[in-house]
Structure formats: C-alpha cells, structure tokens
mmCIF file of C-alpha atoms and ligand atoms in Angstrom:
data_model
loop_
_atom_site.group_PDB
_atom_site.id
_atom_site.type_symbol
_atom_site.label_atom_id
_atom_site.label_comp_id
_atom_site.label_asym_id
_atom_site.label_seq_id
_atom_site.Cartn_x
_atom_site.Cartn_y
_atom_site.Cartn_z
ATOM 1 C CA MET A 6 -35.743 6.521 24.613
ATOM 2 C CA ALA A 7 -32.749 8.195 26.190
ATOM 3 C CA CYS A 8 -34.653 11.231 27.515
ATOM 4 C CA ASP A 9 -35.473 11.883 31.111
ATOM 5 C CA PHE A 10 -39.102 10.780 30.727
ATOM 6 C CA ALA A 11 -40.187 12.965 33.628
ATOM 7 C CA ARG A 12 -38.974 15.962 31.546
ATOM 8 C CA LEU A 13 -39.810 14.637 28.084
ATOM 9 C CA GLY A 14 -41.426 17.806 26.716
ATOM 10 C CA GLU A 15 -38.652 20.034 28.061
ATOM 11 C CA GLN A 16 -35.965 17.801 26.585
ATOM 12 C CA VAL A 17 -37.663 17.809 23.173
ATOM 13 C CA ILE A 18 -37.685 21.625 23.283
ATOM 14 C CA GLU A 19 -34.018 21.676 24.344
ATOM 15 C CA SER A 20 -33.207 19.411 21.368
ATOM 16 C CA ALA A 21 -35.072 21.693 18.963
ATOM 17 C CA GLU A 22 -33.296 24.756 20.318
ATOM 18 C CA ALA A 23 -29.969 22.958 19.876
ATOM 19 C CA GLY A 24 -30.747 22.317 16.201
ATOM 20 C CA ALA A 25 -32.493 18.921 16.064
ATOM 21 C CA LYS A 26 -34.866 18.595 13.109
ATOM 22 C CA VAL A 27 -36.373 15.211 13.907
ATOM 23 C CA ILE A 28 -37.498 13.581 17.146
ATOM 24 C CA HIS A 29 -37.069 9.806 16.949
ATOM 25 C CA ILE A 30 -39.538 7.915 19.125
ATOM 26 C CA ASP A 31 -38.721 4.307 19.975
ATOM 27 C CA VAL A 32 -41.871 2.251 20.523
ATOM 28 C CA MET A 33 -41.190 -1.163 22.096
ATOM 29 C CA ASP A 34 -43.777 -3.798 22.892
ATOM 30 C CA GLY A 35 -41.955 -6.399 25.000
ATOM 31 C CA ARG A 36 -42.495 -8.956 22.220
ATOM 32 C CA PHE A 37 -40.574 -7.903 19.108
ATOM 33 C CA VAL A 38 -37.918 -6.578 21.470
ATOM 34 C CA PRO A 39 -37.465 -7.520 25.129
ATOM 35 C CA ASN A 40 -38.164 -4.040 26.460
ATOM 36 C CA ILE A 41 -41.350 -1.962 26.781
ATOM 37 C CA SER A 42 -41.142 1.780 26.191
ATOM 38 C CA ILE A 43 -43.817 4.277 25.202
ATOM 39 C CA GLY A 44 -46.852 4.359 22.936
ATOM 40 C CA ILE A 45 -49.583 6.316 21.234
ATOM 41 C CA PRO A 46 -50.541 8.806 24.023
ATOM 42 C CA VAL A 47 -46.941 9.971 24.317
ATOM 43 C CA VAL A 48 -46.744 10.676 20.581
ATOM 44 C CA ALA A 49 -50.007 12.634 20.860
ATOM 45 C CA ALA A 50 -48.644 14.603 23.827
ATOM 46 C CA LEU A 51 -45.506 15.546 21.892
ATOM 47 C CA LYS A 52 -47.341 16.615 18.728
ATOM 48 C CA PRO A 53 -48.169 20.206 19.801
ATOM 49 C CA ILE A 54 -44.563 20.718 20.938
ATOM 50 C CA ALA A 55 -43.295 19.332 17.625
ATOM 51 C CA GLU A 56 -45.554 21.685 15.680
ATOM 52 C CA GLN A 57 -44.466 24.706 17.711
ATOM 53 C CA HIS A 58 -40.806 23.916 17.115
ATOM 54 C CA ASP A 59 -41.040 22.682 13.534
ATOM 55 C CA LEU A 60 -39.933 19.153 14.432
ATOM 56 C CA ILE A 61 -40.687 15.970 12.519
ATOM 57 C CA LEU A 62 -42.048 13.151 14.689
ATOM 58 C CA ASP A 63 -40.342 10.005 13.481
ATOM 59 C CA VAL A 64 -41.898 6.912 15.054
ATOM 60 C CA HIS A 65 -39.859 3.690 15.038
ATOM 61 C CA LEU A 66 -42.183 0.768 15.710
ATOM 62 C CA MET A 67 -40.292 -2.104 17.313
ATOM 63 C CA ILE A 68 -43.497 -4.086 17.698
ATOM 64 C CA VAL A 69 -45.074 -7.232 16.291
ATOM 65 C CA GLU A 70 -48.011 -6.774 13.914
ATOM 66 C CA PRO A 71 -47.270 -3.070 13.393
ATOM 67 C CA GLU A 72 -50.081 -2.811 10.816
ATOM 68 C CA ARG A 73 -52.610 -3.002 13.661
ATOM 69 C CA TYR A 74 -51.457 0.335 15.080
ATOM 70 C CA LEU A 75 -50.541 2.430 12.046
ATOM 71 C CA ALA A 76 -53.770 4.449 12.000
ATOM 72 C CA ASP A 77 -53.539 5.187 15.728
ATOM 73 C CA PHE A 78 -49.965 6.459 15.458
ATOM 74 C CA ALA A 79 -50.874 8.525 12.396
ATOM 75 C CA SER A 80 -53.818 10.080 14.270
ATOM 76 C CA ALA A 81 -51.522 10.807 17.210
ATOM 77 C CA GLY A 82 -49.320 12.871 14.898
ATOM 78 C CA ALA A 83 -46.546 10.671 13.507
ATOM 79 C CA ASP A 84 -44.955 12.211 10.407
ATOM 80 C CA VAL A 85 -42.902 9.100 9.673
ATOM 81 C CA LEU A 86 -43.813 5.511 10.556
ATOM 82 C CA THR A 87 -41.036 2.939 10.391
ATOM 83 C CA VAL A 88 -41.804 -0.774 10.696
ATOM 84 C CA HIS A 89 -39.345 -3.649 10.932
ATOM 85 C CA ALA A 90 -39.015 -5.961 7.939
ATOM 86 C CA GLU A 91 -38.708 -8.833 10.438
ATOM 87 C CA ALA A 92 -42.084 -7.968 12.024
ATOM 88 C CA SER A 93 -44.072 -7.430 8.857
ATOM 89 C CA PRO A 94 -44.475 -10.429 6.526
ATOM 90 C CA HIS A 95 -46.628 -8.438 4.085
ATOM 91 C CA LEU A 96 -44.273 -5.494 3.927
ATOM 92 C CA HIS A 97 -45.526 -4.164 0.592
ATOM 93 C CA ARG A 98 -49.074 -3.955 1.931
ATOM 94 C CA THR A 99 -47.904 -2.376 5.189
ATOM 95 C CA ILE A 100 -46.030 0.367 3.316
ATOM 96 C CA GLN A 101 -49.112 1.037 1.202
ATOM 97 C CA ALA A 102 -51.182 1.281 4.386
ATOM 98 C CA ILE A 103 -48.760 3.886 5.784
ATOM 99 C CA HIS A 104 -48.979 5.899 2.570
ATOM 100 C CA ASP A 105 -52.782 5.677 2.643
ATOM 101 C CA LEU A 106 -52.580 7.479 6.008
ATOM 102 C CA ASP A 107 -50.597 10.257 4.302
ATOM 103 C CA VAL A 108 -47.520 9.476 6.366
ATOM 104 C CA ALA A 109 -43.944 8.874 5.177
ATOM 105 C CA ALA A 110 -42.965 5.183 5.259
ATOM 106 C CA GLY A 111 -39.777 3.663 6.609
ATOM 107 C CA VAL A 112 -38.544 0.098 6.927
ATOM 108 C CA ALA A 113 -35.942 -0.956 9.496
ATOM 109 C CA LEU A 114 -33.501 -3.862 9.339
ATOM 110 C CA ASN A 115 -31.938 -5.528 12.363
ATOM 111 C CA PRO A 116 -28.166 -6.115 12.239
ATOM 112 C CA ALA A 117 -28.578 -9.753 11.098
ATOM 113 C CA THR A 118 -31.136 -9.004 8.370
ATOM 114 C CA PRO A 119 -29.647 -8.735 4.875
ATOM 115 C CA LEU A 120 -30.276 -5.729 2.641
ATOM 116 C CA SER A 121 -32.059 -8.027 0.181
ATOM 117 C CA ALA A 122 -35.078 -7.847 2.543
ATOM 118 C CA LEU A 123 -35.533 -4.255 1.312
ATOM 119 C CA GLU A 124 -34.801 -4.737 -2.353
ATOM 120 C CA GLU A 125 -38.328 -5.114 -3.726
ATOM 121 C CA VAL A 126 -39.830 -2.260 -1.688
ATOM 122 C CA LEU A 127 -36.977 0.237 -1.786
ATOM 123 C CA PRO A 128 -38.522 2.391 -4.557
ATOM 124 C CA MET A 129 -41.634 2.888 -2.367
ATOM 125 C CA LEU A 130 -39.807 4.082 0.732
ATOM 126 C CA GLN A 131 -39.077 7.534 2.102
ATOM 127 C CA LEU A 132 -36.740 6.098 4.740
ATOM 128 C CA ALA A 133 -34.590 2.986 5.178
ATOM 129 C CA LEU A 134 -33.341 2.389 8.708
ATOM 130 C CA ILE A 135 -30.176 0.420 9.393
ATOM 131 C CA MET A 136 -30.055 -0.735 12.992
ATOM 132 C CA SER A 137 -26.493 -0.454 14.251
ATOM 133 C CA VAL A 138 -27.335 -2.204 17.518
ATOM 134 C CA ASN A 139 -29.742 -5.037 18.254
ATOM 135 C CA PRO A 140 -32.904 -3.119 19.149
ATOM 136 C CA GLY A 141 -34.395 -3.143 22.593
ATOM 137 C CA PHE A 142 -32.232 -1.030 24.849
ATOM 138 C CA GLY A 143 -30.511 2.342 24.798
ATOM 139 C CA GLY A 144 -26.832 2.897 25.500
ATOM 140 C CA GLN A 145 -25.389 0.073 23.351
ATOM 141 C CA SER A 146 -22.209 0.279 21.246
ATOM 142 C CA TYR A 147 -22.270 0.791 17.464
ATOM 143 C CA ILE A 148 -21.793 -2.464 15.508
ATOM 144 C CA THR A 149 -18.993 -1.492 13.128
ATOM 145 C CA SER A 150 -20.161 -3.742 10.262
ATOM 146 C CA ALA A 151 -23.159 -1.407 9.920
ATOM 147 C CA SER A 152 -20.947 1.084 8.047
ATOM 148 C CA SER A 153 -20.434 -1.336 5.144
ATOM 149 C CA LYS A 154 -24.163 -2.108 5.140
ATOM 150 C CA ILE A 155 -24.947 1.626 4.890
ATOM 151 C CA SER A 156 -22.569 2.028 1.914
ATOM 152 C CA ARG A 157 -24.092 -0.961 0.119
ATOM 153 C CA LEU A 158 -27.597 0.360 0.779
ATOM 154 C CA ALA A 159 -26.627 3.780 -0.600
ATOM 155 C CA LYS A 160 -25.588 2.066 -3.837
ATOM 156 C CA MET A 161 -28.844 0.061 -3.987
ATOM 157 C CA ILE A 162 -30.857 3.264 -3.500
ATOM 158 C CA LYS A 163 -28.958 5.026 -6.268
ATOM 159 C CA ASP A 164 -29.241 2.072 -8.640
ATOM 160 C CA CYS A 165 -33.028 1.776 -8.275
ATOM 161 C CA GLY A 166 -33.716 5.516 -8.267
ATOM 162 C CA SER A 167 -35.306 5.420 -4.799
ATOM 163 C CA GLN A 168 -35.783 8.672 -2.882
ATOM 164 C CA ALA A 169 -35.274 6.866 0.444
ATOM 165 C CA VAL A 170 -33.143 8.579 3.064
ATOM 166 C CA ILE A 171 -30.794 6.319 5.015
ATOM 167 C CA GLN A 172 -31.282 6.520 8.761
ATOM 168 C CA VAL A 173 -28.978 4.853 11.272
ATOM 169 C CA ASP A 174 -29.983 4.065 14.831
ATOM 170 C CA GLY A 175 -27.837 2.761 17.660
ATOM 171 C CA GLY A 176 -24.582 3.749 19.345
ATOM 172 C CA ILE A 177 -24.081 6.991 17.412
ATOM 173 C CA LYS A 178 -21.815 9.365 19.299
ATOM 174 C CA SER A 179 -19.268 12.028 18.466
ATOM 175 C CA HIS A 180 -16.462 9.474 17.902
ATOM 176 C CA ASN A 181 -18.303 7.690 15.055
ATOM 177 C CA VAL A 182 -20.907 10.134 13.719
ATOM 178 C CA ALA A 183 -18.701 11.318 10.846
ATOM 179 C CA GLU A 184 -17.906 7.759 9.771
ATOM 180 C CA VAL A 185 -21.617 6.900 9.674
ATOM 181 C CA ALA A 186 -22.423 10.005 7.633
ATOM 182 C CA ALA A 187 -19.527 9.338 5.241
ATOM 183 C CA ALA A 188 -20.859 5.823 4.635
ATOM 184 C CA GLY A 189 -24.052 7.375 3.240
ATOM 185 C CA ALA A 190 -26.453 7.980 6.131
ATOM 186 C CA SER A 191 -28.158 11.356 6.312
ATOM 187 C CA LEU A 192 -30.488 10.868 9.257
ATOM 188 C CA LEU A 193 -28.509 10.020 12.372
ATOM 189 C CA VAL A 194 -30.326 8.970 15.519
ATOM 190 C CA SER A 195 -28.528 9.649 18.766
ATOM 191 C CA GLY A 196 -30.033 8.829 22.149
ATOM 192 C CA SER A 197 -27.434 8.410 24.863
ATOM 193 C CA GLY A 198 -25.083 10.482 22.674
ATOM 194 C CA VAL A 199 -27.324 13.513 23.320
ATOM 195 C CA PHE A 200 -29.189 12.885 26.565
ATOM 196 C CA THR A 201 -27.014 12.450 29.621
ATOM 197 C CA SER A 202 -27.642 13.552 33.159
ATOM 198 C CA ALA A 203 -24.329 15.376 33.396
ATOM 199 C CA THR A 204 -24.159 17.457 30.201
ATOM 200 C CA PRO A 205 -26.707 19.820 28.628
ATOM 201 C CA VAL A 206 -28.360 18.648 25.391
ATOM 202 C CA ALA A 207 -26.981 21.670 23.491
ATOM 203 C CA THR A 208 -23.393 20.775 24.476
ATOM 204 C CA LYS A 209 -23.779 17.189 23.255
ATOM 205 C CA MET A 210 -25.460 18.337 20.023
ATOM 206 C CA ASN A 211 -22.592 20.763 19.411
ATOM 207 C CA GLU A 212 -20.066 17.966 19.924
ATOM 208 C CA LEU A 213 -21.870 15.838 17.335
ATOM 209 C CA ASN A 214 -22.090 18.702 14.835
ATOM 210 C CA GLN A 215 -18.415 19.562 15.282
ATOM 211 C CA ALA A 216 -17.416 15.917 14.766
ATOM 212 C CA LEU A 217 -19.555 15.823 11.608
ATOM 213 C CA ALA A 218 -17.938 18.994 10.300
ATOM 214 C CA LEU A 219 -14.425 17.591 10.900
ATOM 215 C CA GLY A 220 -15.213 14.409 8.950
ATOM 216 C CA PRO A 221 -14.084 10.808 9.404
ATOM 217 C CA SER A 222 -10.352 11.561 9.025
ATOM 218 C CA ARG A 223 -10.227 12.653 12.667
ATOM 219 C CA LEU A 224 -10.595 8.971 13.580
ATOM 220 C CA VAL A 225 -7.233 8.026 12.126
HETATM 221 ZN ZN1 ZN B 15 -35.099 3.765 17.014
#
C-alpha cells in the first residue's frame, strides 16, 4: 500500500534485496474500509517476482464477503489469505475454504474487536493479525493499546497449542518495532516505515532491523 505503485515490481525487488521475507498486500474494496486499493491482477503480476526472490505473498483482504474471492486470490498466487473477523460471519467455514485452496489462513481483528472473536478458530490458523491502526489508509500512527492485545493473544495461542504466528499491521516504524516484537509479534508489517520518497528501501529496512536488535529498552 505504501509503495510507489508506478514502480511496484522494482520496489518489491528492492525489499527482497534488503532482507524482506514477506510482501504484505493490502486489498481494500471501498466498503469494508473507506479506501480502494488493488486487487487480483496485481497479485498475479507480482507472483513471478515473488517466486524469483523467494518471497511469500501475504494478502490481507479488507473486503466484505471475502469468501467470494478466495479462489481467485489463490489462483493469482497468494500464499497467505487473511480475512477480517468483522467481515466474515461464518469464519470457521471461511478458514476451511482457504485451507481447501492449499493456502495458509489468517484472521485479522480491528482495534475495537476483542480477542474473543478469535478464540474458537485459533487452533485452525496459521496467522492472527492484530490491526494497530483502523484499516483503510497508510501512514497512520500505532495505537499503543495494541501491544497489550498482542501479549494477551500470545498467551491464548500458547494455551490452546495453536501454531498461529502473530502479525501486526499499522504504524510500525523504527521507534516502536522492538516493543511490538517484545509483546509477542513475529511478523511485522511496515508500509510507510519502509517506503518513503526520500530514503532508499534498504536504508529504512536497516533502521528497522537495528531497532529490533537493540530491543525495547532503547525507548526508555
Ligand atoms: Zn494490511
């Protein structure tokens, strides 16, 4: 979402060369969230680049009725499909449908949605996504209460024996990346923290990695 869309392929390659393992693709429909972003053809266009550079294509569906489009995104090359709990009333069935497509399944929670929305499906998931901004636009600030939510989710995952990885999305930059990781997240999405017009992607990625290596104590 934060890329220069006119140079999308180049920026994905720059990210891979700077050490990114996963490309997070924000799909917005103008209904579940106010904004409209990109869709199935863009995922398909990125797939060959992802394969060449050993990148996982992680597709975050901020759309109503996500179950209608799962097969299309899987065919386009998504390795992970994440749906919102708020957009999917039959979440158990939706996760099964993702697995039937041989794709890893994630469920996302908006900031106001309690963790209990995940409780019954957590053992089925490969990924649980905590939104640390209200979804819809890039460049927002991290909502600090997300850190407690991540810690509580980490405990829930441990208690139920789930293999789910905790992903966090929204406002992650070098000043808070270590705090988010220390809370229990292992997949950190950064958009405007990596892609800026002024600074090369590799420089921003290095800043994030250095902040991670220093740990949260640097904040004090
Ligand atoms: Zn996202």
